Amino acid sequence: MKPEELARKLRREPVFGPAALERGKEALMAAIRQEVERRRRPAVVPQVPYADIRAALAFLERAFGFREIPTARFVSADGVLLHATVEFGNSLIGVGGQGHHGAVSPMSGGVESQFISVQVDDVDAHYRRAVAAGARIADELRDHSWGERTYWALDLEGHRWRFGQQMSDVPHS
Amino acid sequence: MSSPSDADVIRRSLGVPEAFGIIYDRHAATLLRFLGRRAGVKVAEGLLGELFRIAFERRTTFDPSRASALPWLYGIGANLLAKHRRGEARWLRASARMAAGEATDGRASAAALDARVLFPRVADAIEALPDDEREALLLFAWEDLSYQSMADALQVPIGTVRSRLSRARARLRELIEPNGKDMVKAR
């Protein structure tokens, strides 16, 4: 008998449970989901400090349509919410505590050193939603020569936000 | 419309990662059997997901000139098995005992006695092979891979596959034949 035929005699066909293939697929799909997630994650994430994180999260959702990612919450051992992440489209914003990492809320700092600019699908609807939720409008809805329609708002702690929609393809000049 | 080749699917999965699920659906059952033949049911079930996770993460290294991903997946599986050598050896010895038991079937004939002696000796001989020769022999004898597929799986030229196989055959012959008995013991 040829050596490989002898070796073949020792081949034993394993018998698997019905779920073996499903479990393997689940492991693969978890890896795939992880990569999809990683790709979606933007490289730059603005971190915005608030004196009251919970109030800020509620306001950002109600007024501006930012959705919190519940799994991204960072809570201290004694239950204090230290940091949360909200998403909008494919972008993320970190919502952190006042004074953490040297960042202060305009409510206590008295100045806004930055503003966040957000592109939305329907700026008129967005504006109505923000006003209804009690956002202070810093600059009314208006059209610009470059084809964009914008408004500016202040959130409940005075951070400045700019919302815009590109209405036509007028090139920037 | 003919279905896309593995290479097409993998290329697509670079932009749309979910597409890689198709590679799993096509080949997972084959790879599961491969792992199971080599290291038993339990190890195989544990390794299957890992094998495809690794394949997914390394999919940019797949040679797109190969239409089928199967040899590439075998290669990843063989690398994974290398970490389970002890379990593999145990499974092989158990297989030898079972093969001997089936062959003898309670009879006490001379042929049955031969099988009881022979199969454990074959198992020992396979175990005694250098890793690269054992891998080549088992991909050939158990998985029925072509030389080209083996070359793709082991990432060596086809000539290397041939020489590993012929060395494995020669060694096995030597170790199995009655006058090679001492060599089996001496490994």
Short mmCIF file of C-alpha atoms in Angstrom, two decimals:
data_model
loop_
_atom_site.label_atom_id
_atom_site.label_comp_id
_atom_site.label_asym_id
_atom_site.label_seq_id
_atom_site.Cartn_x
_atom_site.Cartn_y
_atom_site.Cartn_z
CA MET A 1 0.00 0.00 0.00
CA LYS A 2 1.24 3.48 -0.86
CA PRO A 3 2.16 5.63 2.14
CA GLU A 4 -0.50 8.24 1.35
CA GLU A 5 -3.14 5.52 1.16
CA LEU A 6 -2.11 4.31 4.57
CA ALA A 7 -2.32 7.87 5.86
CA ARG A 8 -5.77 8.18 4.29
CA LYS A 9 -6.95 5.24 6.39
CA LEU A 10 -6.44 7.37 9.47
CA ARG A 11 -8.67 10.14 8.19
CA ARG A 12 -11.60 10.36 10.55
CA GLU A 13 -14.62 12.47 9.62
CA PRO A 14 -15.61 14.67 12.55
CA VAL A 15 -19.28 15.07 13.42
CA PHE A 16 -20.27 18.62 14.32
CA GLY A 17 -23.24 20.01 16.17
CA PRO A 18 -25.74 21.92 14.03
CA ALA A 19 -24.71 25.30 15.47
CA ALA A 20 -20.97 25.01 14.72
CA LEU A 21 -21.19 26.91 11.44
CA GLU A 22 -23.45 29.59 12.88
CA ARG A 23 -21.07 30.25 15.76
CA GLY A 24 -18.16 30.68 13.38
CA LYS A 25 -20.17 33.08 11.26
CA GLU A 26 -21.10 35.10 14.31
CA ALA A 27 -17.40 35.46 15.18
CA LEU A 28 -16.66 36.67 11.65
CA MET A 29 -19.58 39.09 11.58
CA ALA A 30 -18.44 40.58 14.91
CA ALA A 31 -15.04 41.30 13.35
CA ILE A 32 -16.73 42.80 10.29
CA ARG A 33 -18.97 45.01 12.41
CA GLN A 34 -15.93 46.20 14.34
CA GLU A 35 -14.22 47.30 11.15
CA VAL A 36 -17.35 48.98 9.78
CA GLU A 37 -17.62 50.84 13.07
CA ARG A 38 -13.98 51.86 12.97
CA ARG A 39 -14.33 53.19 9.45
CA ARG A 40 -17.36 55.17 10.36
CA ARG A 41 -15.58 56.79 13.25
CA PRO A 42 -14.40 60.25 12.23
CA ALA A 43 -10.79 61.19 12.84
CA VAL A 44 -11.60 64.50 14.52
CA VAL A 45 -14.07 64.65 17.40
CA PRO A 46 -14.81 68.02 19.01
CA GLN A 47 -15.04 67.77 22.81
CA VAL A 48 -17.57 70.19 24.28
CA PRO A 49 -17.65 70.85 28.04
CA TYR A 50 -20.88 71.34 30.00
CA ALA A 51 -21.58 72.05 33.67
CA ASP A 52 -24.59 69.73 33.42
CA ILE A 53 -23.89 66.85 31.06
CA ARG A 54 -27.30 65.21 31.39
CA ALA A 55 -29.14 68.44 30.67
CA ALA A 56 -26.83 69.07 27.73
CA LEU A 57 -27.52 65.62 26.24
CA ALA A 58 -31.26 66.12 26.52
CA PHE A 59 -31.03 69.55 24.93
CA LEU A 60 -28.71 68.50 22.10
CA GLU A 61 -31.12 65.75 21.15
CA ARG A 62 -34.31 67.76 21.50
CA ALA A 63 -33.10 70.97 19.88
CA PHE A 64 -30.44 69.90 17.39
CA GLY A 65 -31.15 66.23 16.73
CA PHE A 66 -27.88 64.82 18.08
CA ARG A 67 -28.32 61.23 19.23
CA GLU A 68 -26.41 59.86 22.16
CA ILE A 69 -24.53 56.57 21.66
CA PRO A 70 -25.61 54.79 24.87
CA THR A 71 -22.72 52.32 24.85
CA ALA A 72 -20.19 55.17 24.82
CA ARG A 73 -21.18 56.52 28.24
CA PHE A 74 -18.41 56.90 30.77
CA VAL A 75 -19.75 56.77 34.33
CA SER A 76 -17.72 56.95 37.56
CA ALA A 77 -17.91 54.23 40.21
CA ASP A 78 -20.36 56.33 42.21
CA GLY A 79 -22.66 56.85 39.24
CA VAL A 80 -21.60 60.31 38.07
CA LEU A 81 -21.81 60.74 34.31
CA LEU A 82 -18.36 61.93 33.26
CA HIS A 83 -18.52 61.80 29.50
CA ALA A 84 -20.92 60.92 26.71
CA THR A 85 -20.78 60.82 22.94
CA VAL A 86 -23.45 62.00 20.55
CA GLU A 87 -23.63 61.34 16.83
CA PHE A 88 -25.01 63.24 13.90
CA GLY A 89 -24.75 61.81 10.42
CA ASN A 90 -21.28 60.31 10.30
CA SER A 91 -19.89 62.74 12.89
CA LEU A 92 -19.36 62.51 16.63
CA ILE A 93 -19.20 65.07 19.39
CA GLY A 94 -17.90 64.37 22.88
CA VAL A 95 -19.87 65.85 25.75
CA GLY A 96 -17.68 66.21 28.82
CA GLY A 97 -17.66 67.88 32.21
CA GLN A 98 -17.03 71.53 32.82
CA GLY A 99 -13.38 72.15 33.68
CA HIS A 100 -12.19 68.69 32.63
CA HIS A 101 -8.96 68.76 30.64
CA GLY A 102 -8.94 72.56 30.99
CA ALA A 103 -12.03 73.06 28.85
CA VAL A 104 -14.69 75.34 30.29
CA SER A 105 -18.30 75.97 29.51
CA PRO A 106 -19.09 79.51 28.29
CA MET A 107 -21.57 79.64 31.16
CA SER A 108 -18.68 79.99 33.59
CA GLY A 109 -15.92 81.08 31.24
CA GLY A 110 -17.90 83.94 29.77
CA VAL A 111 -16.48 83.46 26.28
CA GLU A 112 -17.00 81.06 23.41
CA SER A 113 -13.60 80.44 21.92
CA GLN A 114 -14.96 78.19 19.17
CA PHE A 115 -18.14 77.33 17.38
CA ILE A 116 -19.24 74.09 15.76
CA SER A 117 -20.51 74.10 12.21
CA VAL A 118 -22.96 71.39 11.17
CA GLN A 119 -24.35 70.59 7.73
CA VAL A 120 -27.99 69.49 7.83
CA ASP A 121 -30.45 68.19 5.23
CA ASP A 122 -33.25 70.66 5.90
CA VAL A 123 -32.06 73.78 7.69
CA ASP A 124 -35.56 75.32 7.90
CA ALA A 125 -36.95 72.29 9.71
CA HIS A 126 -33.86 72.18 11.89
CA TYR A 127 -34.33 75.83 12.79
CA ARG A 128 -37.97 75.27 13.79
CA ARG A 129 -36.99 72.31 15.93
CA ALA A 130 -34.26 74.29 17.70
CA VAL A 131 -36.53 77.26 18.39
CA ALA A 132 -39.30 74.98 19.71
CA ALA A 133 -36.78 73.40 22.11
CA GLY A 134 -35.76 76.78 23.47
CA ALA A 135 -32.46 77.36 21.68
CA ARG A 136 -31.46 81.00 21.61
CA ILE A 137 -31.03 82.16 18.03
CA ALA A 138 -27.85 84.20 17.64
CA ASP A 139 -28.23 84.84 13.94
CA GLU A 140 -31.45 84.34 12.01
CA LEU A 141 -31.95 82.00 9.09
CA ARG A 142 -30.65 83.60 5.95
CA ASP A 143 -29.21 82.90 2.52
CA HIS A 144 -25.62 83.59 1.58
CA SER A 145 -24.09 84.56 -1.74
CA TRP A 146 -22.24 81.20 -1.89
CA GLY A 147 -25.52 79.32 -1.96
CA GLU A 148 -25.71 78.30 1.66
CA ARG A 149 -28.62 78.92 4.03
CA THR A 150 -27.65 79.14 7.71
CA TYR A 151 -28.64 80.10 11.19
CA TRP A 152 -26.69 80.37 14.42
CA ALA A 153 -27.85 79.24 17.82
CA LEU A 154 -26.63 79.17 21.40
CA ASP A 155 -27.27 76.07 23.45
CA LEU A 156 -28.34 76.05 27.08
CA GLU A 157 -24.82 76.83 28.35
CA GLY A 158 -23.96 79.32 25.64
CA HIS A 159 -21.92 77.21 23.22
CA ARG A 160 -22.27 78.59 19.73
CA TRP A 161 -23.51 76.40 16.87
CA ARG A 162 -23.85 77.13 13.21
CA PHE A 163 -26.26 75.08 11.09
CA GLY A 164 -26.18 75.29 7.33
CA GLN A 165 -27.57 73.71 4.21
CA GLN A 166 -26.04 74.10 0.78
CA MET A 167 -29.01 75.17 -1.34
CA SER A 168 -27.30 75.45 -4.75
CA ASP A 169 -23.94 74.72 -6.25
CA VAL A 170 -22.55 78.24 -6.30
CA PRO A 171 -18.78 77.83 -6.02
CA HIS A 172 -16.94 79.41 -3.12
CA SER A 173 -14.93 82.39 -4.32
CA MET B 1 -25.51 35.60 -14.54
CA SER B 2 -22.64 33.57 -13.15
CA SER B 3 -21.79 34.17 -9.52
CA PRO B 4 -18.71 36.32 -8.81
CA SER B 5 -15.41 34.57 -8.08
CA ASP B 6 -13.93 34.60 -4.60
CA ALA B 7 -11.40 37.13 -5.86
CA ASP B 8 -14.25 39.41 -6.99
CA VAL B 9 -15.99 39.04 -3.65
CA ILE B 10 -12.83 39.78 -1.67
CA ARG B 11 -12.10 42.81 -3.83
CA ARG B 12 -15.61 44.03 -3.15
CA SER B 13 -15.20 43.41 0.58
CA LEU B 14 -12.38 45.96 0.66
CA GLY B 15 -15.00 48.66 0.22
CA VAL B 16 -18.00 46.79 1.62
CA PRO B 17 -16.68 44.62 4.48
CA GLU B 18 -19.99 42.76 4.86
CA ALA B 19 -19.41 41.11 1.48
CA PHE B 20 -16.81 38.88 3.13
CA GLY B 21 -19.69 36.91 4.64
CA ILE B 22 -20.08 35.31 1.19
CA ILE B 23 -16.59 33.81 1.49
CA TYR B 24 -17.67 32.26 4.76
CA ASP B 25 -20.86 30.85 3.30
CA ARG B 26 -18.91 29.30 0.45
CA HIS B 27 -16.05 27.69 2.35
CA ALA B 28 -16.74 27.47 6.08
CA ALA B 29 -18.10 23.91 5.95
CA THR B 30 -15.00 22.67 4.09
CA LEU B 31 -12.63 24.42 6.50
CA LEU B 32 -14.57 23.17 9.51
CA ARG B 33 -14.15 19.58 8.29
CA PHE B 34 -10.46 20.21 7.63
CA LEU B 35 -9.89 21.52 11.15
CA GLY B 36 -11.96 18.68 12.59
CA ARG B 37 -10.05 15.94 10.76
CA ARG B 38 -6.83 17.37 12.06
CA ALA B 39 -7.59 18.33 15.64
CA GLY B 40 -11.04 17.03 16.53
CA VAL B 41 -14.49 18.57 16.84
CA LYS B 42 -13.88 20.77 19.83
CA VAL B 43 -10.70 22.45 18.60
CA ALA B 44 -12.21 22.85 15.12
CA GLU B 45 -15.31 24.60 16.42
CA GLY B 46 -13.12 26.92 18.45
CA LEU B 47 -10.84 27.76 15.53
CA LEU B 48 -13.33 28.23 12.71
CA GLY B 49 -14.39 31.75 13.67
CA GLU B 50 -10.80 32.73 14.34
CA LEU B 51 -9.71 31.43 10.95
CA PHE B 52 -12.24 33.59 9.13
CA ARG B 53 -11.61 36.58 11.35
CA ILE B 54 -7.91 36.40 10.46
CA ALA B 55 -8.75 35.91 6.78
CA PHE B 56 -11.03 38.95 6.91
CA GLU B 57 -8.39 41.10 8.55
CA ARG B 58 -5.75 39.98 6.04
CA ARG B 59 -7.94 40.10 2.97
CA THR B 60 -5.75 42.77 1.35
CA THR B 61 -3.01 40.12 1.14
CA PHE B 62 -5.15 37.71 -0.90
CA ASP B 63 -3.65 37.19 -4.35
CA PRO B 64 -6.45 38.36 -6.68
CA SER B 65 -5.06 36.30 -9.57
CA ARG B 66 -6.38 33.23 -7.72
CA ALA B 67 -10.05 32.75 -8.42
CA SER B 68 -10.71 30.53 -5.40
CA ALA B 69 -9.95 31.58 -1.84
CA LEU B 70 -9.97 28.00 -0.60
CA PRO B 71 -6.20 27.29 -0.72
CA TRP B 72 -5.52 30.61 1.00
CA LEU B 73 -8.00 29.70 3.73
CA TYR B 74 -6.37 26.27 4.12
CA GLY B 75 -3.06 28.04 4.63
CA ILE B 76 -4.47 30.20 7.41
CA GLY B 77 -6.05 27.12 8.96
CA ALA B 78 -2.77 25.20 8.82
CA ASN B 79 -1.03 28.06 10.63
CA LEU B 80 -3.69 28.05 13.32
CA LEU B 81 -3.34 24.29 13.78
CA ALA B 82 0.36 24.74 14.44
CA LYS B 83 -0.60 26.11 17.86
CA HIS B 84 -2.57 22.95 18.58
CA ARG B 85 0.04 20.32 17.84
CA ARG B 86 -0.55 18.40 21.04
CA GLY B 87 -4.29 18.15 20.47
CA GLU B 88 -3.61 17.15 16.89
CA ALA B 89 -1.28 14.34 17.95
CA ARG B 90 -3.81 13.05 20.45
CA TRP B 91 -6.59 13.08 17.86
CA LEU B 92 -4.39 11.24 15.36
CA ARG B 93 -3.48 8.49 17.83
CA ALA B 94 -7.14 8.06 18.74
CA SER B 95 -7.97 7.84 15.04
CA ALA B 96 -5.35 5.14 14.64
CA ARG B 97 -6.86 3.13 17.48
CA MET B 98 -10.31 3.49 15.93
CA ALA B 99 -9.05 2.51 12.48
CA ALA B 100 -7.33 -0.53 13.97
CA GLY B 101 -10.49 -1.43 15.89
CA GLU B 102 -12.63 -1.19 12.76
CA ALA B 103 -10.18 -3.25 10.74
CA THR B 104 -9.96 -6.03 13.33
CA ASP B 105 -13.64 -5.98 14.21
CA GLY B 106 -13.17 -8.48 17.02
CA ARG B 107 -11.46 -11.00 14.79
CA ALA B 108 -8.11 -12.43 15.76
CA SER B 109 -6.85 -13.19 12.27
CA ALA B 110 -3.32 -12.43 11.16
CA ALA B 111 -4.61 -9.52 9.07
CA ALA B 112 -6.42 -8.09 12.09
CA LEU B 113 -3.28 -8.35 14.15
CA ASP B 114 -1.40 -6.56 11.40
CA ALA B 115 -3.90 -3.69 11.46
CA ARG B 116 -3.60 -3.37 15.22
CA VAL B 117 0.13 -3.00 14.86
CA LEU B 118 0.13 -1.09 11.61
CA PHE B 119 -2.25 1.83 12.22
CA PRO B 120 -0.67 3.09 15.43
CA ARG B 121 2.64 2.83 13.65
CA VAL B 122 1.34 4.93 10.76
CA ALA B 123 0.13 7.51 13.27
CA ASP B 124 3.52 7.58 14.95
CA ALA B 125 5.22 7.87 11.59
CA ILE B 126 3.03 10.83 10.57
CA GLU B 127 3.71 12.44 13.92
CA ALA B 128 7.43 11.95 13.45
CA LEU B 129 7.49 13.82 10.14
CA PRO B 130 8.93 17.34 10.08
CA ASP B 131 6.09 19.87 10.26
CA ASP B 132 6.28 21.01 6.64
CA GLU B 133 6.28 17.43 5.31
CA ARG B 134 3.42 16.35 7.56
CA GLU B 135 1.41 19.37 6.46
CA ALA B 136 2.00 18.55 2.78
CA LEU B 137 1.16 14.88 3.26
CA LEU B 138 -2.09 15.55 5.11
CA LEU B 139 -3.29 18.27 2.74
CA PHE B 140 -2.69 15.80 -0.08
CA ALA B 141 -4.00 12.61 1.52
CA TRP B 142 -6.86 13.98 3.62
CA GLU B 143 -7.98 17.10 1.78
CA ASP B 144 -7.30 15.94 -1.78
CA LEU B 145 -5.76 19.29 -2.70
CA SER B 146 -3.98 19.63 -6.03
CA TYR B 147 -0.26 20.45 -6.03
CA GLN B 148 -1.09 23.97 -7.18
CA SER B 149 -3.60 24.46 -4.35
CA MET B 150 -1.09 23.13 -1.85
CA ALA B 151 1.53 25.51 -3.19
CA ASP B 152 -0.93 28.39 -2.76
CA ALA B 153 -1.90 27.27 0.73
CA LEU B 154 1.67 26.79 1.96
CA GLN B 155 3.00 29.74 -0.03
CA VAL B 156 5.86 27.78 -1.55
CA PRO B 157 6.69 26.94 -5.18
CA ILE B 158 5.05 23.85 -6.60
CA GLY B 159 8.45 22.12 -6.80
CA THR B 160 8.82 22.50 -3.04
CA VAL B 161 5.43 20.88 -2.55
CA ARG B 162 6.53 17.92 -4.69
CA SER B 163 9.80 17.46 -2.84
CA ARG B 164 8.13 17.72 0.58
CA LEU B 165 5.60 15.11 -0.44
CA SER B 166 8.17 12.71 -1.81
CA ARG B 167 10.33 13.11 1.30
CA ALA B 168 7.24 12.46 3.43
CA ARG B 169 6.42 9.35 1.41
CA ALA B 170 9.95 8.03 1.69
CA ARG B 171 10.12 8.61 5.42
CA LEU B 172 6.73 7.04 5.95
CA ARG B 173 7.72 3.98 3.97
CA GLU B 174 10.86 3.67 6.00
CA LEU B 175 9.10 4.09 9.31
CA ILE B 176 6.19 1.80 8.58
CA GLU B 177 8.04 -1.15 7.08
CA PRO B 178 8.83 -3.87 9.61
CA ASN B 179 12.57 -3.33 9.39
CA GLY B 180 11.97 0.33 10.09
CA LYS B 181 10.47 -0.47 13.49
CA ASP B 182 13.45 0.73 15.44
CA MET B 183 13.34 4.08 13.70
CA VAL B 184 9.79 4.59 14.88
CA LYS B 185 10.89 4.03 18.44
CA ALA B 186 13.94 6.20 18.03
CA ARG B 187 12.21 9.40 16.94
#
